[in-house]
Coordinates of C-alpha atoms in Angstrom, one line a residue:
X277 CA -14.2 -9.4 -19.8
X278 CA -12.2 -8.9 -23.0
X279 CA -12.2 -5.1 -22.9
X280 CA -10.9 -5.1 -19.3
X281 CA -8.2 -7.6 -20.1
X282 CA -7.2 -5.8 -23.3
X283 CA -6.9 -2.5 -21.5
X284 CA -4.6 -4.0 -18.8
X285 CA -2.5 -5.8 -21.4
X286 CA -2.1 -2.6 -23.4
X287 CA -1.2 -0.8 -20.2
X288 CA 1.7 -3.1 -19.6
X289 CA 3.0 -2.6 -23.2
X290 CA 2.9 1.2 -22.8
X291 CA 4.5 1.1 -19.4
X292 CA 7.3 -1.1 -20.8
X293 CA 7.9 1.2 -23.7
X294 CA 8.4 4.2 -21.3
X295 CA 11.1 2.4 -19.4
X296 CA 14.5 3.6 -20.5
X297 CA 16.6 0.7 -21.6
X298 CA 14.0 -1.6 -20.0
X299 CA 15.8 -1.2 -16.6
X300 CA 13.8 -2.2 -13.6
X301 CA 12.6 0.8 -11.5
X302 CA 11.7 1.0 -7.9
X303 CA 9.7 3.4 -5.8
X304 CA 8.7 3.7 -2.1
X305 CA 5.5 5.0 -0.5
X306 CA 6.4 6.1 3.0
X307 CA 3.5 6.9 5.4
X308 CA 4.3 8.8 8.6
X309 CA 1.7 10.1 11.2
X310 CA 2.4 13.7 11.9
X311 CA 2.0 14.4 15.6
X312 CA 2.5 17.0 18.4
X313 CA 5.1 16.5 21.0
X314 CA 2.6 14.7 23.3
X315 CA 1.9 12.2 20.5
X316 CA -1.5 13.5 19.6
X317 CA -2.4 14.1 15.9
X318 CA -1.6 17.6 14.6
X319 CA -4.4 19.9 13.6
X320 CA -5.5 20.4 10.0
X321 CA -3.9 23.8 9.9
X322 CA -0.4 22.2 10.6
X323 CA -0.9 20.0 7.5
X324 CA -1.8 23.0 5.4
X325 CA 1.3 24.7 6.7
X326 CA 3.3 21.7 5.5
X327 CA 2.1 22.2 1.9
X328 CA 3.0 25.9 2.1
X329 CA 6.4 25.0 3.5
X330 CA 7.1 22.6 0.6
X331 CA 5.9 25.1 -2.0
X332 CA 8.3 27.7 -0.6
X333 CA 11.0 25.1 -1.2
X334 CA 10.1 24.7 -4.9
X335 CA 7.5 22.0 -4.8
X336 CA 4.2 22.6 -6.8
X337 CA 0.8 22.5 -5.1
X338 CA -1.4 19.5 -5.7
X339 CA -5.1 20.2 -5.8
X340 CA -8.1 17.9 -5.3
X341 CA -10.0 17.3 -8.6
X342 CA -13.4 17.8 -7.0
X343 CA -12.9 20.8 -4.7
X344 CA -9.7 22.5 -6.0
X345 CA -8.3 22.6 -2.5
X346 CA -4.6 22.1 -2.0
X347 CA -4.1 18.5 -0.7
X348 CA -0.4 18.0 -1.2
X349 CA 2.7 19.0 -3.2
X350 CA 5.0 17.4 -5.8
X351 CA 8.4 17.8 -7.4
X352 CA 9.9 16.2 -10.6
X353 CA 12.1 13.1 -10.5
X354 CA 13.9 11.3 -13.3
X355 CA 10.9 9.7 -14.9
X356 CA 8.0 10.5 -12.6
X357 CA 7.3 12.8 -9.6
X358 CA 7.8 12.7 -5.8
X359 CA 4.4 13.4 -4.3
X360 CA 3.6 14.5 -0.8
X361 CA 0.1 14.0 0.3
X362 CA -2.2 12.9 3.1
X363 CA -3.9 9.5 2.8
X364 CA -7.2 8.8 4.6
X365 CA -6.3 11.0 7.6
X366 CA -5.1 14.6 7.4
X367 CA -2.3 13.9 9.9
X368 CA -1.3 10.7 8.1
X369 CA 1.3 12.1 5.7
X370 CA 2.4 10.0 2.7
X371 CA 5.5 10.5 0.5
X372 CA 5.6 8.7 -2.8
X373 CA 9.1 8.9 -4.0
X374 CA 10.0 9.2 -7.7
X375 CA 11.1 5.8 -9.0
X376 CA 14.8 5.1 -9.3
X377 CA 16.9 2.2 -10.7
X378 CA 18.7 1.0 -7.5
X379 CA 18.6 1.1 -3.7
X380 CA 21.5 3.5 -3.5
X381 CA 19.5 6.2 -5.2
X382 CA 16.5 5.3 -3.1
X383 CA 18.5 5.8 0.1
X384 CA 19.7 9.1 -1.2
X385 CA 16.1 10.2 -1.8
X386 CA 15.1 9.2 1.7
X387 CA 17.9 11.2 3.2
X388 CA 17.0 14.2 1.0
X389 CA 13.4 13.9 2.2
X390 CA 14.5 13.8 5.9
X391 CA 16.6 16.9 5.3
X392 CA 13.7 18.6 3.6
X393 CA 11.2 17.9 6.4
X394 CA 13.5 18.6 9.3
X395 CA 13.1 22.4 9.0
X396 CA 9.3 22.1 9.1
X397 CA 9.4 19.9 12.2
X398 CA 11.6 22.4 14.0
X399 CA 9.4 25.4 13.0
X400 CA 6.1 23.8 14.0
X401 CA 7.2 21.6 16.8
X402 CA 5.7 18.7 14.9
X403 CA 7.1 15.2 14.5
X404 CA 6.9 12.6 11.7
X405 CA 6.7 9.2 13.5
X406 CA 9.3 7.1 11.9
X407 CA 7.9 3.8 13.2
X408 CA 4.6 1.8 12.8
X409 CA 3.5 3.4 16.1
X410 CA 0.3 5.4 15.7
X411 CA -0.8 8.7 17.3
X412 CA -2.3 8.8 20.8
X413 CA -5.4 10.3 19.2
X414 CA -8.0 7.6 18.5
X415 CA -9.1 7.0 14.9
X416 CA -12.3 8.8 14.0
X417 CA -14.1 10.8 11.4
X418 CA -12.7 14.0 12.9
X419 CA -9.3 13.1 11.4
X420 CA -10.6 12.4 7.9
X421 CA -8.8 14.2 5.1
X422 CA -11.7 15.5 3.0
X423 CA -11.1 14.9 -0.6
X424 CA -12.9 13.2 -3.5
X425 CA -11.6 9.7 -2.8
X426 CA -12.3 9.6 1.0
X427 CA -15.8 10.9 0.5
X428 CA -17.1 7.6 -0.8
X429 CA -15.8 5.1 1.8
X430 CA -18.6 5.5 4.4
X431 CA -21.2 4.9 1.6
X432 CA -19.5 1.6 0.7
X433 CA -17.7 0.3 3.7
X434 CA -19.8 1.8 6.5
X435 CA -19.3 -0.8 9.2
X436 CA -19.3 -0.1 13.0
X437 CA -17.7 -3.2 14.5
X438 CA -14.7 -1.4 15.9
X439 CA -15.5 2.3 15.8
X440 CA -18.7 3.6 17.3
X441 CA -21.2 5.5 15.1
X442 CA -20.6 8.8 16.9
X443 CA -16.9 8.5 16.0
X444 CA -17.4 7.5 12.4
X445 CA -17.1 4.1 10.6
X446 CA -14.5 1.3 10.7
X447 CA -12.7 2.7 7.7
X448 CA -11.7 5.6 9.8
X449 CA -9.1 3.2 11.3
X450 CA -7.0 4.2 8.3
X451 CA -6.8 7.8 9.5
X452 CA -3.9 6.9 11.9
X453 CA -1.9 3.9 10.6
X454 CA 1.6 4.0 9.2
X455 CA 3.0 1.8 6.5
X456 CA 5.8 1.2 4.0
X457 CA 4.8 0.2 0.4
X458 CA 7.1 -0.5 -2.5
X459 CA 6.5 -0.3 -6.3
X460 CA 8.6 -2.3 -8.7
X461 CA 8.3 -2.2 -12.5
X462 CA 7.8 -5.6 -14.1
X463 CA 7.0 -7.0 -17.5
X464 CA 3.7 -8.7 -18.2
X465 CA 5.5 -12.0 -18.3
X466 CA 6.8 -11.5 -14.7
X467 CA 3.8 -9.8 -13.2
X468 CA 1.7 -12.8 -12.0
X469 CA 4.7 -14.8 -10.7
X470 CA 5.8 -11.7 -8.8
X471 CA 2.3 -11.3 -7.2
X472 CA 2.2 -14.9 -6.2
X473 CA 5.7 -14.7 -4.6
X474 CA 5.0 -11.5 -2.7
X475 CA 1.6 -12.6 -1.5
X476 CA 2.9 -16.0 -0.7
X477 CA 5.6 -14.5 1.5
X478 CA 3.2 -12.2 3.3
X479 CA 3.5 -14.0 6.6
X480 CA 7.3 -13.9 6.4
X481 CA 7.4 -10.2 5.7
X482 CA 5.1 -9.4 8.6
X483 CA 7.1 -11.6 10.9
X484 CA 10.2 -9.7 10.1
X485 CA 8.8 -6.2 10.0
X486 CA 5.8 -6.1 12.5
X487 CA 6.0 -2.6 14.1
X488 CA 2.4 -1.5 14.9
X489 CA 1.5 -3.1 18.3
X490 CA 1.3 0.3 20.0
X491 CA -1.8 2.3 19.2
X492 CA -4.3 4.4 21.2
X493 CA -1.5 5.0 23.6
X494 CA -1.0 1.5 24.7
X495 CA 0.4 -1.9 23.6
X496 CA -2.1 -4.2 22.0
X497 CA -2.6 -7.4 23.9
X498 CA -3.2 -9.6 20.9
X499 CA -1.3 -8.4 17.9
X500 CA 2.2 -7.3 17.0
X501 CA 1.0 -6.1 13.7
X502 CA -2.2 -4.2 14.3
X503 CA -2.2 -2.2 11.1
X504 CA -2.5 -5.2 8.8
X505 CA -5.6 -6.4 10.8
X506 CA -7.3 -3.1 10.1
X507 CA -8.1 -4.5 6.6
X508 CA -9.9 -7.5 8.1
X509 CA -11.7 -5.4 10.7
X510 CA -13.0 -2.8 8.3
X511 CA -13.9 -4.9 5.2
X512 CA -17.0 -7.0 5.2
X513 CA -15.8 -8.4 1.8
X514 CA -12.6 -10.2 2.8
X515 CA -12.0 -11.4 -0.8
X516 CA -10.6 -8.0 -1.7
X517 CA -7.9 -7.7 1.1
X518 CA -5.0 -9.7 2.4
X519 CA -3.7 -12.8 0.6
X520 CA -5.9 -13.9 -2.4
X521 CA -7.8 -17.1 -2.0
X522 CA -5.7 -18.8 -4.7
X523 CA -2.5 -18.1 -6.4
X524 CA -3.1 -16.6 -9.8
X525 CA -2.6 -18.8 -12.9
X526 CA -1.9 -16.1 -15.4
X527 CA -2.8 -12.5 -16.2
X528 CA -6.3 -13.5 -17.4
X529 CA -7.0 -15.2 -14.2
X530 CA -5.9 -12.1 -12.3
X531 CA -8.1 -9.8 -14.4
X532 CA -11.1 -12.2 -14.0
X533 CA -10.6 -12.3 -10.2
X534 CA -10.6 -8.5 -9.8
X535 CA -13.4 -8.0 -12.3
X536 CA -15.6 -10.2 -10.1
X537 CA -15.2 -7.8 -7.2
X538 CA -17.9 -5.3 -6.5
X539 CA -17.2 -1.9 -8.0
X540 CA -16.8 1.0 -5.6
X541 CA -16.9 4.3 -7.5
X542 CA -15.9 6.0 -10.7
X543 CA -15.0 9.7 -11.4
X544 CA -16.7 12.1 -13.7
X545 CA -15.5 15.7 -13.9
X546 CA -13.4 15.1 -10.9
X547 CA -16.3 14.0 -8.7
X548 CA -16.9 10.5 -7.3
X549 CA -19.9 8.6 -8.5
X550 CA -20.7 5.6 -6.3
X551 CA -21.9 2.3 -8.0
X552 CA -24.4 0.6 -5.8
X553 CA -26.4 -2.4 -7.0
X554 CA -23.7 -4.1 -9.2
X555 CA -22.4 -7.5 -8.0
X556 CA -19.2 -7.1 -9.9
X557 CA -17.1 -4.5 -11.7
X558 CA -17.5 -6.6 -14.9
X559 CA -21.3 -6.3 -14.6
X560 CA -21.0 -2.5 -14.3
X561 CA -18.6 -2.3 -17.2
X562 CA -20.6 -4.4 -19.6
X563 CA -24.0 -3.0 -18.6
X564 CA -25.8 -1.3 -21.5
X565 CA -26.8 1.8 -19.5
X566 CA -25.1 1.7 -16.1
X567 CA -26.2 4.1 -13.4
X568 CA -24.4 5.7 -10.4
X569 CA -25.1 8.0 -7.6
X570 CA -23.4 11.4 -7.3
X571 CA -22.3 13.2 -4.1
X572 CA -25.8 14.8 -3.8
X573 CA -27.5 11.5 -3.9
X574 CA -28.8 11.9 -7.5
X575 CA -28.7 9.1 -10.0
X576 CA -26.4 9.6 -12.9
X577 CA -26.3 7.8 -16.3
X578 CA -22.8 6.6 -17.1
X579 CA -20.8 5.4 -20.1
X580 CA -18.0 3.1 -18.8
X581 CA -14.5 4.3 -19.6
X582 CA -11.0 2.7 -19.4
X583 CA -10.2 5.2 -16.6
X584 CA -12.7 3.3 -14.6
X585 CA -10.6 0.1 -14.9
X586 CA -7.5 2.0 -13.6
X587 CA -9.5 3.4 -10.7
X588 CA -10.9 0.0 -9.8
X589 CA -7.3 -1.2 -9.5
X590 CA -7.0 1.1 -6.4
X591 CA -10.1 -0.3 -4.7
X592 CA -9.0 -3.8 -3.7
X593 CA -6.1 -4.3 -1.3
X594 CA -4.3 -7.5 -1.7
X595 CA -0.9 -7.6 0.1
X596 CA 0.6 -7.5 -3.4
X597 CA -1.3 -6.2 -6.4
X598 CA -0.9 -4.7 -9.8
X599 CA -1.1 -0.9 -9.5
X600 CA -2.8 1.4 -12.0
X601 CA 0.7 2.3 -13.1
X602 CA 1.4 -1.3 -14.1
X603 CA 3.9 -1.8 -11.3
X604 CA 3.8 -4.6 -8.7
X605 CA 2.9 -3.0 -5.4
X606 CA 4.1 -4.7 -2.2
X607 CA 1.7 -3.3 0.5
X608 CA 2.1 -5.5 3.5
X609 CA 4.8 -4.0 5.7
X610 CA 4.5 -1.6 8.7
X611 CA 6.6 1.5 8.7
X612 CA 10.1 0.7 9.9
X613 CA 12.6 2.4 12.3
X614 CA 14.2 5.4 10.6
X615 CA 17.5 3.7 10.0
X616 CA 15.8 0.8 8.3
X617 CA 13.6 2.5 5.7
X618 CA 15.3 0.9 2.7
X619 CA 14.8 -2.7 4.1
X620 CA 11.3 -3.2 2.6
X621 CA 12.5 -2.2 -0.9
X622 CA 15.5 -4.5 -0.5
X623 CA 13.4 -7.6 0.2
X624 CA 10.9 -6.7 -2.6
X625 CA 13.6 -6.0 -5.2
X626 CA 15.6 -9.0 -4.1
X627 CA 12.7 -11.4 -4.5
X628 CA 11.9 -10.1 -8.0
X629 CA 15.5 -10.4 -9.0
X630 CA 15.4 -14.1 -8.0
X631 CA 11.9 -14.6 -9.4
X632 CA 12.3 -18.1 -10.9
X633 CA 13.8 -19.5 -7.6
X634 CA 11.3 -17.6 -5.5
X635 CA 8.3 -18.8 -7.6
X636 CA 9.5 -22.4 -7.3
X637 CA 9.9 -22.1 -3.5
X638 CA 6.4 -20.6 -3.0
X639 CA 5.0 -23.5 -5.1
X640 CA 6.4 -26.0 -2.6
X641 CA 4.1 -24.6 0.2
X642 CA 0.5 -25.3 0.7
X643 CA -1.2 -22.0 -0.3
X644 CA -3.8 -22.2 2.5
X645 CA -1.0 -22.5 5.0
X646 CA 0.7 -19.4 3.5
X647 CA -2.6 -17.5 3.8
X648 CA -3.0 -18.6 7.4
X649 CA 0.6 -17.5 8.1
X650 CA -0.5 -13.9 7.6
X651 CA -2.7 -13.9 10.7
X652 CA -0.1 -16.0 12.7
X653 CA 2.5 -13.4 11.9
X654 CA 0.2 -10.5 12.9
X655 CA -0.3 -12.2 16.3
X656 CA 3.2 -13.6 17.1
X657 CA 5.6 -12.4 14.4
X658 CA 8.6 -14.7 14.3
X659 CA 7.3 -16.9 17.1
X660 CA 4.2 -17.8 15.0
X661 CA 3.6 -21.0 13.2
X662 CA 0.8 -22.7 11.1
X663 CA 0.8 -26.5 11.7
X664 CA 4.4 -27.5 11.1
X665 CA 5.2 -24.3 9.2
X666 CA 7.3 -22.0 11.4
X667 CA 7.5 -18.3 10.5
X668 CA 11.2 -18.4 11.2
X669 CA 11.7 -21.0 8.5
X670 CA 9.5 -19.0 6.1
X671 CA 11.4 -15.8 6.9
X672 CA 14.8 -17.6 6.3
X673 CA 13.6 -18.7 2.9
X674 CA 12.5 -15.2 2.1
X675 CA 15.9 -13.7 3.1
X676 CA 17.9 -16.3 1.3
X677 CA 16.1 -15.6 -1.9
X678 CA 16.2 -11.8 -1.5
X679 CA 20.0 -12.0 -0.9
X680 CA 20.4 -14.2 -4.0
X681 CA 18.5 -11.7 -6.1
X682 CA 20.4 -8.7 -4.9
X683 CA 23.7 -10.4 -5.4
X684 CA 22.5 -11.2 -8.9
X685 CA 22.0 -7.5 -9.6
X686 CA 25.7 -6.9 -8.6
X687 CA 25.2 -3.4 -7.2
X688 CA 26.1 -4.0 -3.6
X689 CA 22.5 -3.7 -2.4
X690 CA 22.6 -6.7 0.0
X691 CA 23.7 -4.5 2.9
X692 CA 20.1 -3.4 3.3
X693 CA 19.0 -6.9 4.3
X694 CA 21.4 -6.9 7.3
X695 CA 18.8 -5.4 9.8
X696 CA 16.3 -8.1 8.8
X697 CA 18.9 -10.8 9.1
X698 CA 19.7 -9.6 12.6
X699 CA 16.0 -9.7 13.5
X700 CA 15.8 -13.3 12.3
X701 CA 18.9 -14.3 14.2
X702 CA 17.5 -12.8 17.4
X703 CA 13.9 -13.8 16.6
X704 CA 12.8 -10.2 17.4
X705 CA 10.9 -7.8 15.1
X706 CA 10.6 -4.1 15.8
X707 CA 7.3 -4.7 17.7
X708 CA 9.3 -6.8 20.2

């Protein structure tokens, strides 16, 4: 356990040292399905044309470590890069924006991205869906973006409870969904409280932002937030998704919790090596002579490396987690209407700017009720409740705290909470 904890502790120290003037930085991961005019997923050739288009506009090609194929493009930002890529599905584009210091700069980046992509849309008659709505095309293995990371999922998470074997595995659900994630830089002293606050307010965030009840060309009869349920549907090990079973006590408790999860894979020379037979990542990392299985099915002798720890940090999917870049990643929200793309960053940044008050507020709730509010919000959004806990009350607490935090920053960022406050007032989320 000590080597894993020490590596993560050192990672925080190095991350903090790189932050100019210790200012908090914020970044957005925006995922948009790319579709034809009739709502079907574009073909792979259209996605390849997107990378060519961006390179002609000055972006640099991004290549897969295993195959050398172009799988995206990137351009420099102030301290890191903006990266365009595809996630699990080739028609599921993802734009990870370079981190900035305030929401005004984030909005500017989003407008620049929209301007950048508009020409491509017009040239190819292709459309980036700016909502949580998913393509008419059903999820399947035929939409899979073939790269080193996606090549391992069927070997580890190969369930067929929702997708038939002829169409792939349940993890192929993620070839079509849209989402809006946010990264915020934190100190190691803030990190665990931030995770508990963001995970604790999962239900409230879903209730305000649910936007994925339309998929496979129709409205879902049970859920207003279908995309969040994908995690439950495709993972047999529910301990690595959603809201953690308990709030974390400190950084050591967090590291112990993730180290107990089964390992998925490591990389050697750019290629994925699956790790079957180990009950926990800790068991693999501390094994004297661990073994893995390469893409050809051959056993490979391994020497554990600290890069394995960082990669393991991408293979569990709590609604809020520590990223391999030592940011807090808020992962729970559906993609939003185009005019509201900054809202998710606003609530995330606001909560962290009011962290002492938010931490105290979350501690007043029963944690199991907060965990249950996630499913209630997926089903009924702001109309949901768990016992006496109403999602409208939880959402009101969330917005009050976020506004307090943004006011404390003194940068006039509270205006980006206005759409969420209107939703609470009208008790309507985008899915409604």
